[in-house]
Coordinates of N, CA and C in Angstrom, one line a residue:
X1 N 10.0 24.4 11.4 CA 9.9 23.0 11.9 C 11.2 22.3 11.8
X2 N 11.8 22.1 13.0 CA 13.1 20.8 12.8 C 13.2 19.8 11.9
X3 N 14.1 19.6 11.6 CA 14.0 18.4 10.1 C 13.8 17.3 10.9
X4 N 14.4 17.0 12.2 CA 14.6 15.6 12.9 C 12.9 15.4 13.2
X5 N 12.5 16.6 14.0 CA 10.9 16.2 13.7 C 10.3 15.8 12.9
X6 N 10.5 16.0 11.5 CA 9.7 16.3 10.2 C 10.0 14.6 9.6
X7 N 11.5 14.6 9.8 CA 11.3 12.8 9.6 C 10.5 12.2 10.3
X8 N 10.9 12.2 11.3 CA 10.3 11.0 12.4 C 8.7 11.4 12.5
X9 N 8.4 11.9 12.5 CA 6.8 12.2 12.6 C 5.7 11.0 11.4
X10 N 6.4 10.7 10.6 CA 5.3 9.8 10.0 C 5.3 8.3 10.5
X11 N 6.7 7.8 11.0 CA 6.4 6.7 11.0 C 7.4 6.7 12.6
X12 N 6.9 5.9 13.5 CA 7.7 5.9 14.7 C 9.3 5.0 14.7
X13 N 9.1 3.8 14.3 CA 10.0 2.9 14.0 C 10.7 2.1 12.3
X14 N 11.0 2.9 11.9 CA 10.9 2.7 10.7 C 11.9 1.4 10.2
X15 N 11.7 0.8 9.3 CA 12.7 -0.7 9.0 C 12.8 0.2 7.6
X16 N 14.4 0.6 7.6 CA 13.9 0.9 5.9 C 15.6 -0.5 5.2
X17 N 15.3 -0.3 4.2 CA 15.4 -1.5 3.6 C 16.8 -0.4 2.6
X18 N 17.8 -0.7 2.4 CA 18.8 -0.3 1.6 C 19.5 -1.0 0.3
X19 N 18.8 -2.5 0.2 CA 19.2 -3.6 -0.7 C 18.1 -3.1 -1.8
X20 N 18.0 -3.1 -3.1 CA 17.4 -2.5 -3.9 C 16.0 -4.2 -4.0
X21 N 16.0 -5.4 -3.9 CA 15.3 -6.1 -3.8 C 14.5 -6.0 -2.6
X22 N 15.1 -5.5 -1.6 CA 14.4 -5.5 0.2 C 13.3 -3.8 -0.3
X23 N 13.9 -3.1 -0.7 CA 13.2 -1.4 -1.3 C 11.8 -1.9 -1.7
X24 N 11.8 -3.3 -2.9 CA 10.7 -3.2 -3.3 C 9.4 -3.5 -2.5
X25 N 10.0 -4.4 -1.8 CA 9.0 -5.4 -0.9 C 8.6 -4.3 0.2
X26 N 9.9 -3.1 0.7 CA 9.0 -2.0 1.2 C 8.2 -1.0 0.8
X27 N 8.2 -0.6 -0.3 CA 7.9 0.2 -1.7 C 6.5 -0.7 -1.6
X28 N 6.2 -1.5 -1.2 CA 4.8 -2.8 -1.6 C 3.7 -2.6 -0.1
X29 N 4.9 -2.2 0.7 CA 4.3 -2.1 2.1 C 3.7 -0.4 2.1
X30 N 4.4 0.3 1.5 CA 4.1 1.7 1.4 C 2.9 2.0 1.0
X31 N 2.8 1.2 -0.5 CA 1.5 1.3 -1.1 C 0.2 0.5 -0.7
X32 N 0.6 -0.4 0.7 CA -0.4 -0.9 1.3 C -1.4 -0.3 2.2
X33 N 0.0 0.2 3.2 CA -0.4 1.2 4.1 C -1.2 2.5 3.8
X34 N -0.6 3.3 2.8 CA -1.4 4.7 2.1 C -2.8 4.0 1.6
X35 N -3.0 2.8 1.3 CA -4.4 2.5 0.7 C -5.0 2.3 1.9
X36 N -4.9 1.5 2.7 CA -5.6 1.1 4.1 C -5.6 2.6 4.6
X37 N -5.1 3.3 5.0 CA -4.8 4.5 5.7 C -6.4 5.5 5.0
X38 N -6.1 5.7 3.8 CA -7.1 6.4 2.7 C -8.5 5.8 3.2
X39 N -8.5 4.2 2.9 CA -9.6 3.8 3.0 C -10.2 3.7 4.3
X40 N -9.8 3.2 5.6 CA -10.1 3.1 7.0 C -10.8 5.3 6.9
X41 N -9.8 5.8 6.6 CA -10.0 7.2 6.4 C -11.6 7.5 6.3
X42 N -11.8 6.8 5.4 CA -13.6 7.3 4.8 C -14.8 6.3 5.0
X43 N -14.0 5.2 5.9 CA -15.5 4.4 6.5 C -16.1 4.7 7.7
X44 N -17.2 4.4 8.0 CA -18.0 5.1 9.0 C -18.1 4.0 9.6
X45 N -17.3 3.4 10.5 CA -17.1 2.5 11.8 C -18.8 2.3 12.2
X46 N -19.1 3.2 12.3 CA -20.3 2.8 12.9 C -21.4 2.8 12.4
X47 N -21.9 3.2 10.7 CA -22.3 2.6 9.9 C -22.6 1.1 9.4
X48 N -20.8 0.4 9.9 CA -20.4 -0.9 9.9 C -20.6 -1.9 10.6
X49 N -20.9 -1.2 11.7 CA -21.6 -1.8 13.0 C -21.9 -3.0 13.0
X50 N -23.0 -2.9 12.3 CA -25.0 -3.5 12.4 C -24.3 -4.5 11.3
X51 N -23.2 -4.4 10.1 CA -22.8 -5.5 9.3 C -21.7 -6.5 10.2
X52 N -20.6 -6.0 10.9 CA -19.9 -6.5 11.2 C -20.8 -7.5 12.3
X53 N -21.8 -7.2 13.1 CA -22.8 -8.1 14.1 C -23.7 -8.9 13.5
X54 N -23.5 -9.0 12.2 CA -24.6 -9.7 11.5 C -23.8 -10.5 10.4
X55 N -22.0 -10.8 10.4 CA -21.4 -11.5 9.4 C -20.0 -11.1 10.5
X56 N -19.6 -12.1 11.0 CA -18.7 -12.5 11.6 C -17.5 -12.4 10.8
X57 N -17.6 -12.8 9.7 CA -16.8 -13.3 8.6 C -16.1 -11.8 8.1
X58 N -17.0 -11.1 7.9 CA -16.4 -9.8 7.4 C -15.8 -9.0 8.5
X59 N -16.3 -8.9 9.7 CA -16.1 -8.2 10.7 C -14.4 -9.1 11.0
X60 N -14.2 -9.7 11.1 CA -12.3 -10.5 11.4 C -11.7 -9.9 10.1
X61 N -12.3 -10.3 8.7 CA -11.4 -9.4 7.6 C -11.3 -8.2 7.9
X62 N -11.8 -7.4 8.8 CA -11.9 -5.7 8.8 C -10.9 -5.5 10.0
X63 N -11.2 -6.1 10.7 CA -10.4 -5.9 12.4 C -8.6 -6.6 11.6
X64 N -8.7 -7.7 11.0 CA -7.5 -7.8 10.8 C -6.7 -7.2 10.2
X65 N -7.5 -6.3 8.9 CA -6.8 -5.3 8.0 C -6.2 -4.4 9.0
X66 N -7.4 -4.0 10.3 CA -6.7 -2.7 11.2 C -5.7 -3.3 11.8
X67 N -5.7 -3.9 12.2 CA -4.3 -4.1 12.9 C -3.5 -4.4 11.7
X68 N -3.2 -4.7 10.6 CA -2.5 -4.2 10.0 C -1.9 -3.0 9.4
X69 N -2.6 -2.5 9.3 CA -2.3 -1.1 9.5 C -1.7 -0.5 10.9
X70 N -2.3 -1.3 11.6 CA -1.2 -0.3 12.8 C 0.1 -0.5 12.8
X71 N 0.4 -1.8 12.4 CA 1.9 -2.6 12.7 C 2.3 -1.8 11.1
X72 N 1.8 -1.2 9.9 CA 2.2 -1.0 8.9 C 2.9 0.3 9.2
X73 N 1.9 1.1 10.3 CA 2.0 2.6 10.6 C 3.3 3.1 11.5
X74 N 3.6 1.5 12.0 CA 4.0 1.2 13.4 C 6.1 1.7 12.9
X75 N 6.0 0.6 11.3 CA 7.2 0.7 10.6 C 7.5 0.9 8.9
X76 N 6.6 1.4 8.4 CA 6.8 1.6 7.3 C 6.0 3.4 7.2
X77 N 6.4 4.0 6.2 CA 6.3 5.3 5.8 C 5.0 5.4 4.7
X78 N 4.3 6.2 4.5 CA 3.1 6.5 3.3 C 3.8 7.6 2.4
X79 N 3.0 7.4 1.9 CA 3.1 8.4 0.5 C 3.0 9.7 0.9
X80 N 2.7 10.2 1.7 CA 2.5 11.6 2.0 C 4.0 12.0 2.4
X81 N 4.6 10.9 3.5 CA 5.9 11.1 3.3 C 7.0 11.6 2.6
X82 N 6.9 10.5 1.0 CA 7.6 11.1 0.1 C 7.5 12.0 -0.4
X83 N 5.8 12.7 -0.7 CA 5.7 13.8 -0.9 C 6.1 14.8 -0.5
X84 N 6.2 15.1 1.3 CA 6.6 16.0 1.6 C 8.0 16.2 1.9
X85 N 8.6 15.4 1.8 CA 10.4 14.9 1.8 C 11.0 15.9 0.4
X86 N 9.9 15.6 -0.5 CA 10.3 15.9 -1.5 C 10.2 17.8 -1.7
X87 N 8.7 18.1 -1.1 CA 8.7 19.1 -1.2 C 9.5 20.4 0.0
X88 N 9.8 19.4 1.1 CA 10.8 20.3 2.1 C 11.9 20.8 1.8
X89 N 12.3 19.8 1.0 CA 14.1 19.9 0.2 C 14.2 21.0 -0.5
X90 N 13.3 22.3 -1.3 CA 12.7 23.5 -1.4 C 13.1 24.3 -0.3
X91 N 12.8 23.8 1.1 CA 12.9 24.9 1.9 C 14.2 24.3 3.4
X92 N 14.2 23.4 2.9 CA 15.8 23.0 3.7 C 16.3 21.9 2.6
X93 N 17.8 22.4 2.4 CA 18.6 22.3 1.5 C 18.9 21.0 1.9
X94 N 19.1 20.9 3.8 CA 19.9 19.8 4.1 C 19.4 18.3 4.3
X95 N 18.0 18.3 3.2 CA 17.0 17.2 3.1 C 17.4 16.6 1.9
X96 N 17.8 17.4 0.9 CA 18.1 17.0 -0.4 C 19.3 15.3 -0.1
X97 N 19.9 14.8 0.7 CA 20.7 13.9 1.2 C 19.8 12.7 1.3
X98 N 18.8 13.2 2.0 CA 17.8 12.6 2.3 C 16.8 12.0 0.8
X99 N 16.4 13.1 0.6 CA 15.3 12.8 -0.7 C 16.4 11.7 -1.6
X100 N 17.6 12.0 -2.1 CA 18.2 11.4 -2.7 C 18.1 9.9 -2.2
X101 N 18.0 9.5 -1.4 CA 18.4 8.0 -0.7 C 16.7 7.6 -1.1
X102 N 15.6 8.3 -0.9 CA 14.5 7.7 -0.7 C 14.1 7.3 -2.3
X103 N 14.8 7.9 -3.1 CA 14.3 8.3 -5.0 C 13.9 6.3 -5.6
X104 N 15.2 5.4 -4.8 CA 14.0 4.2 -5.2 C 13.0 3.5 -5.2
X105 N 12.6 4.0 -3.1 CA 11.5 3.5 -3.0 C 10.5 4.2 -3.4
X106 N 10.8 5.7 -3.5 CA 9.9 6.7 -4.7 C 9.2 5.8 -6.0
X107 N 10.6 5.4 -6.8 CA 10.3 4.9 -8.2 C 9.5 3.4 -8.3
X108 N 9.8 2.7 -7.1 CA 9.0 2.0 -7.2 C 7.5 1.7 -6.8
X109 N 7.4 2.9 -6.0 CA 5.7 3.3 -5.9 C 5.0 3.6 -6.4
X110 N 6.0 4.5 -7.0 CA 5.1 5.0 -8.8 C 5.0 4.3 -9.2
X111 N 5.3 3.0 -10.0 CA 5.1 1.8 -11.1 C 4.2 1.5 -10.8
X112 N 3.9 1.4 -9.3 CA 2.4 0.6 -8.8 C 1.6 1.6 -9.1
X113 N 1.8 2.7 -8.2 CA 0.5 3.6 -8.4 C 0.3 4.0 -9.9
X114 N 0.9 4.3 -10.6 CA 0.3 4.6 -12.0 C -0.6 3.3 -12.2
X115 N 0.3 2.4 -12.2 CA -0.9 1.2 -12.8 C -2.0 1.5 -12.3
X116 N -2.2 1.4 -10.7 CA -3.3 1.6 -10.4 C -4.3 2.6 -11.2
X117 N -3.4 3.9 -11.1 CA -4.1 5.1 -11.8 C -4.6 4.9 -13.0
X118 N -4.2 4.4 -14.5 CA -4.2 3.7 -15.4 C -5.1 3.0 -15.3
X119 N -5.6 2.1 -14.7 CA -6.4 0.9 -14.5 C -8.2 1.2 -14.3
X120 N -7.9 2.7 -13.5 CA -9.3 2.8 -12.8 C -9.2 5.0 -13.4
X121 N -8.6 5.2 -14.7 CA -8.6 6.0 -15.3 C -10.5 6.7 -15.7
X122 N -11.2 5.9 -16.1 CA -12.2 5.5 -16.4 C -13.6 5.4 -15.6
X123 N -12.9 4.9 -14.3 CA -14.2 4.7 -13.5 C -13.6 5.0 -12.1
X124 N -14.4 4.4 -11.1 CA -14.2 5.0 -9.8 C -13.3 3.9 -9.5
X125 N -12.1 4.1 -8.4 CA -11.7 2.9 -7.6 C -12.2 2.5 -6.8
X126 N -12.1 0.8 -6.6 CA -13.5 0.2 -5.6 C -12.2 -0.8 -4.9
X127 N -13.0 -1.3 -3.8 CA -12.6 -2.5 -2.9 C -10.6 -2.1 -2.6
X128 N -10.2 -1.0 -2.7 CA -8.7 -0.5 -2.2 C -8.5 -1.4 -0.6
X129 N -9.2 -2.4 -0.1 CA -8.6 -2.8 1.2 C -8.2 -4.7 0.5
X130 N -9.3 -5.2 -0.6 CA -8.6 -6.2 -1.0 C -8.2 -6.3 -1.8
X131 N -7.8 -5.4 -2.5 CA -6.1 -4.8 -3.5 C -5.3 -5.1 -2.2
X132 N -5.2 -4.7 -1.6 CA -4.4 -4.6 -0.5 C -3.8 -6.2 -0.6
X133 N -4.8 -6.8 0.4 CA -4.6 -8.2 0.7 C -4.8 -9.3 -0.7
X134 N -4.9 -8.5 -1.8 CA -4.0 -9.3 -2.9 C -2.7 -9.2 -3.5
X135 N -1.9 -8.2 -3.1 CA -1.0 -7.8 -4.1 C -0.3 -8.5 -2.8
X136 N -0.5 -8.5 -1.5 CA 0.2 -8.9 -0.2 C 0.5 -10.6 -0.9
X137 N -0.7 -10.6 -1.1 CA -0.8 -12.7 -1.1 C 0.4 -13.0 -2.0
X138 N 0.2 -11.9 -3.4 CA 0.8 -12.4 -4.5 C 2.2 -12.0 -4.3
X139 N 3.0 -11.0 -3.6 CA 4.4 -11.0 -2.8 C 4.7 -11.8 -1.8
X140 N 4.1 -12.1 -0.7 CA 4.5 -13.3 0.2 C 4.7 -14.5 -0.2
X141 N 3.1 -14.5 -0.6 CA 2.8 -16.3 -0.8 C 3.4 -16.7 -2.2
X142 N 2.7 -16.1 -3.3 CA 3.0 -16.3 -4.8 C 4.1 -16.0 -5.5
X143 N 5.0 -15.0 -4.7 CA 6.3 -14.8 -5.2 C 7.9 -15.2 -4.0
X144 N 7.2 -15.9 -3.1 CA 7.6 -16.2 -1.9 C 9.0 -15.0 -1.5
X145 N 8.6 -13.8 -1.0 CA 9.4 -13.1 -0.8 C 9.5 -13.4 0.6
X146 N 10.7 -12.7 1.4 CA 11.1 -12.9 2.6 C 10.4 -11.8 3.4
X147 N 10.0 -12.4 4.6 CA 9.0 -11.4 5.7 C 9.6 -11.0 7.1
X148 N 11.1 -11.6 6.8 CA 11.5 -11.2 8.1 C 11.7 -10.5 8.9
X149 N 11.9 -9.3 7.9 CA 12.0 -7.9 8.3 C 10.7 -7.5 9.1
X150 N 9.9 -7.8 8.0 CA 8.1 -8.0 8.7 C 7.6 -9.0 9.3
X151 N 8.0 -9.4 10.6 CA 7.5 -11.0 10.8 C 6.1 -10.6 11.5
X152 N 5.3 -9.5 11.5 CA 3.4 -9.4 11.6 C 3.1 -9.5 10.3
X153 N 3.8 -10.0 9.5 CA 3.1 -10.2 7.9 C 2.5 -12.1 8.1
X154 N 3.8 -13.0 9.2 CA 3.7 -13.9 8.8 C 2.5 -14.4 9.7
X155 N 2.1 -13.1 10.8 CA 0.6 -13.5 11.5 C -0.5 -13.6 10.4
X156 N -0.5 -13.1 9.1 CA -1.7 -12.8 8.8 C -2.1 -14.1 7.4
X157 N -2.8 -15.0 7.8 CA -3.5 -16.0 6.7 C -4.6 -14.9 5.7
X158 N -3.0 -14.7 4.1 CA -4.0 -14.0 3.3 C -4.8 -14.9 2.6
X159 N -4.6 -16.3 2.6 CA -5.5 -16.9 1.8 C -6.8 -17.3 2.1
X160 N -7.0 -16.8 3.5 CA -8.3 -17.0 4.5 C -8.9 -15.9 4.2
X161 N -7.9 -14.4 4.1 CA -8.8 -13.6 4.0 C -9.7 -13.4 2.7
X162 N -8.4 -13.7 1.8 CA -9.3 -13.9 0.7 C -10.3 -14.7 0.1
X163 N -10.4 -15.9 0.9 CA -11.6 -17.0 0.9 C -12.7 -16.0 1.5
X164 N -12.4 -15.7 2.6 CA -13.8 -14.7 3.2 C -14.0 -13.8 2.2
X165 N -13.2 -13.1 1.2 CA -13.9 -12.0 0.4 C -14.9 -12.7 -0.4
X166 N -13.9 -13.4 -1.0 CA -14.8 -14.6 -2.4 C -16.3 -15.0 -1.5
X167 N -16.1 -15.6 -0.1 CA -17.6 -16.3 0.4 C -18.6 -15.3 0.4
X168 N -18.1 -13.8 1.0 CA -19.3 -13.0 1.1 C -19.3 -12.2 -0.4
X169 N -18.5 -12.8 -1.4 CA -18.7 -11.5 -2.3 C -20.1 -11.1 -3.0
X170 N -20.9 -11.2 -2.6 CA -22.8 -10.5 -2.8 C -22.6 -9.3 -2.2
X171 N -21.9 -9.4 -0.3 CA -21.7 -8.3 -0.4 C -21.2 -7.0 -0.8
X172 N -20.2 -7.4 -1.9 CA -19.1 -6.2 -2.1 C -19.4 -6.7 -3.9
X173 N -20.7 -6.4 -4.6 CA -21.6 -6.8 -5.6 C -21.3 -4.8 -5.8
X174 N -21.4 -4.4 -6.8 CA -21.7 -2.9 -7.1 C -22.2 -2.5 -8.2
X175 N -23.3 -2.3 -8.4 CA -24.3 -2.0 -9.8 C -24.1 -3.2 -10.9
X176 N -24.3 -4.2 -10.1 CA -24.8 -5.7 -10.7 C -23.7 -5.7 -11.4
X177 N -22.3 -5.8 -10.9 CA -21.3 -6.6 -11.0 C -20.3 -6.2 -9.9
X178 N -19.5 -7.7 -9.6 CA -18.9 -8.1 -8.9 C -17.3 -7.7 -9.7
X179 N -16.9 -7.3 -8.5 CA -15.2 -6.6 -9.0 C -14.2 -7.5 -8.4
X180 N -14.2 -8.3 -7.6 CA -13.4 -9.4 -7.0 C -12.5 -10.1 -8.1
X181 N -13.0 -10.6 -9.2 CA -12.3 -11.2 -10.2 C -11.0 -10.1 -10.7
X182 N -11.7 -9.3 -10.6 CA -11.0 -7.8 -11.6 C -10.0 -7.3 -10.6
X183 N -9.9 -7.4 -9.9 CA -8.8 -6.8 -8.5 C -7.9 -8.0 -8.4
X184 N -8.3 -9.2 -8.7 CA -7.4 -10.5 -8.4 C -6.4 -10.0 -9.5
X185 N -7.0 -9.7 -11.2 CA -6.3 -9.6 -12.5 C -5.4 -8.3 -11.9
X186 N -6.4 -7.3 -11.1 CA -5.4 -6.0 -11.1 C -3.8 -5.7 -10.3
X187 N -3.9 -6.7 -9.4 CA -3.0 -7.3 -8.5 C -2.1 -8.1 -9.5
X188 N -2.2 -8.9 -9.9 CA -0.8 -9.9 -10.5 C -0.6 -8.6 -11.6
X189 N -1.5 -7.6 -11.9 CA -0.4 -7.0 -12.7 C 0.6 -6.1 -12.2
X190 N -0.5 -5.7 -11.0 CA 1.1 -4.9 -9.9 C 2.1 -5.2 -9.7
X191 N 2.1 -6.8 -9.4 CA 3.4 -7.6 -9.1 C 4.2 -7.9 -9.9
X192 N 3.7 -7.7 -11.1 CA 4.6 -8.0 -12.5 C 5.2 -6.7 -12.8
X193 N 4.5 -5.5 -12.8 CA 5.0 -4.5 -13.0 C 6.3 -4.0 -12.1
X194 N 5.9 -4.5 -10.8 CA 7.4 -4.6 -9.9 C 8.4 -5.3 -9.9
X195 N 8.2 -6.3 -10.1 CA 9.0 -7.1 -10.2 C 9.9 -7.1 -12.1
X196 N 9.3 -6.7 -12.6 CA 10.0 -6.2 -13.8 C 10.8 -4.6 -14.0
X197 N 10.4 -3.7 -13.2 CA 11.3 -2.6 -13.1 C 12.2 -2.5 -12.2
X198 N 13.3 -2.1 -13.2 CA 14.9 -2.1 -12.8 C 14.6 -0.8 -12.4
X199 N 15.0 0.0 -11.5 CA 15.6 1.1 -10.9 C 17.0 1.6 -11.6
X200 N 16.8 3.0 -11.8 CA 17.7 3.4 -12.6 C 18.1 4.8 -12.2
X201 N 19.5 5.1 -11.8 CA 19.3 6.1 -11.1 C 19.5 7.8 -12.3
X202 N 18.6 8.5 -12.0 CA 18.2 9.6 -13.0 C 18.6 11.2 -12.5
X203 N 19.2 11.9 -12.6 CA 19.5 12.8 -11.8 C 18.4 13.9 -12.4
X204 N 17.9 13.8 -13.3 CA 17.0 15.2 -13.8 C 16.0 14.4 -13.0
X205 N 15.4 13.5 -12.9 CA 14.0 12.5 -12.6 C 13.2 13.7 -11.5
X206 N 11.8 13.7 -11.9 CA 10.6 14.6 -10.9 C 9.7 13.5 -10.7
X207 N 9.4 12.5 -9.3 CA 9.3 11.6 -9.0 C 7.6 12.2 -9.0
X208 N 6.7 11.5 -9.5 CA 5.0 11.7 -10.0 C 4.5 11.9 -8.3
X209 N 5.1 11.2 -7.5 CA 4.7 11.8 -5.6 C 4.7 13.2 -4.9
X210 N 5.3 13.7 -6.3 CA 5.2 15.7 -5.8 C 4.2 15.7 -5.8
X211 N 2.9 15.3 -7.1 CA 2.2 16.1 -7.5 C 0.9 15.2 -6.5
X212 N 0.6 15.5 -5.3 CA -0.5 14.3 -4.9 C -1.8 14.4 -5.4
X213 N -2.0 12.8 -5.4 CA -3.2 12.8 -6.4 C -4.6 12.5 -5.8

């Protein structure tokens, strides 16, 4: 397989960010996209149907998430990426250049995803599309980071979407409790957890995105 292939194949236009503050905010978009990607992955569109024609309301939160994801697919990279960046550099040497330069936005993925991992250690993970559209609110809006790089971030009213979660939350109720509260908590801890790790560069470091989980 060509390496020039092997890059370009995950993401068509990529915005990658070389300022260790701009990394995170992409490192934020990484872990957005691999969640939407995962989850769009395992819903049955047409199972959805018959809800989306019968709550308007949910059906625009769903179409909006997709088009976010396309514009996410459009310029930012997933996790599968670094995994396999990581694991080609094994079989071409002349990637290792490469893997080297990606090891921040690596470390900053991890922070999140372990938390995540950590968090839902215990039980199943639920509602992964408004995790999404809270960890976004609380980077844009609540930590007022810059979107210019992303300016289809500044199409998207997260605080609407997240009013629609909260109005229909009966629907997204699971064994007589509501997880909405508990994802808003899980989210500011993401953002804190980012926003407090310094990047440090490690030369022994085995980045937790080898091992996919």
């Amino acid at each position: 397989m060509p390496t020039h292939n092997f890059i370009n194949e995950n993401c068509k236009n990529r915005i990658k960010s070389s300022i260790l503050r701009d990394v995170k905010s992409e490192a934020l978009l990484v872990f957005s996209r691999t969640a939407l990607e995962r989850y769009f992955a395992q819903v049955d569109e047409v199972a959805m149907e018959p809800l989306f024609k019968e709550n308007e309301e949910i059906a625009y939160v769903y179409k909006t998430l997709q088009k976010l994801l396309e514009d996410l697919q459009e310029c930012v990279v997933n996790v599968d990426y670094l995994i396999n960046i990581s694991q080609a550099t094994k079989i071409y040497p002349e990637l290792k250049h490469l893997t080297k330069k990606e090891e921040p936005l690596i470390a900053y993925y991890d922070i999140m995803a372990q938390k995540v991992r950590n968090h839902y250690k215990n039980k199943p993970a639920y509602l992964p599309e408004f995790l999404v559209v809270c960890v976004l609110s609380e980077w844009v809006l609540g930590e007022e980071k810059s979107t210019h790089k992303y300016p289809f971030l500044d199409k998207i009213d997260f605080l609407e979407l997240m009013g629609k979660f909260e109005k229909n939350r009966e629907h997204f109720y699971k064994e007589e409790e509501c997880k909405i509260s508990e994802i808003h908590e899980l989210s500011f801890q993401i953002i804190e957890k980012l926003k407090s790790y310094k990047y440090k560069e490690n030369k022994s470091r085995v980045s937790k995105v080898r091992k996919k989980k």
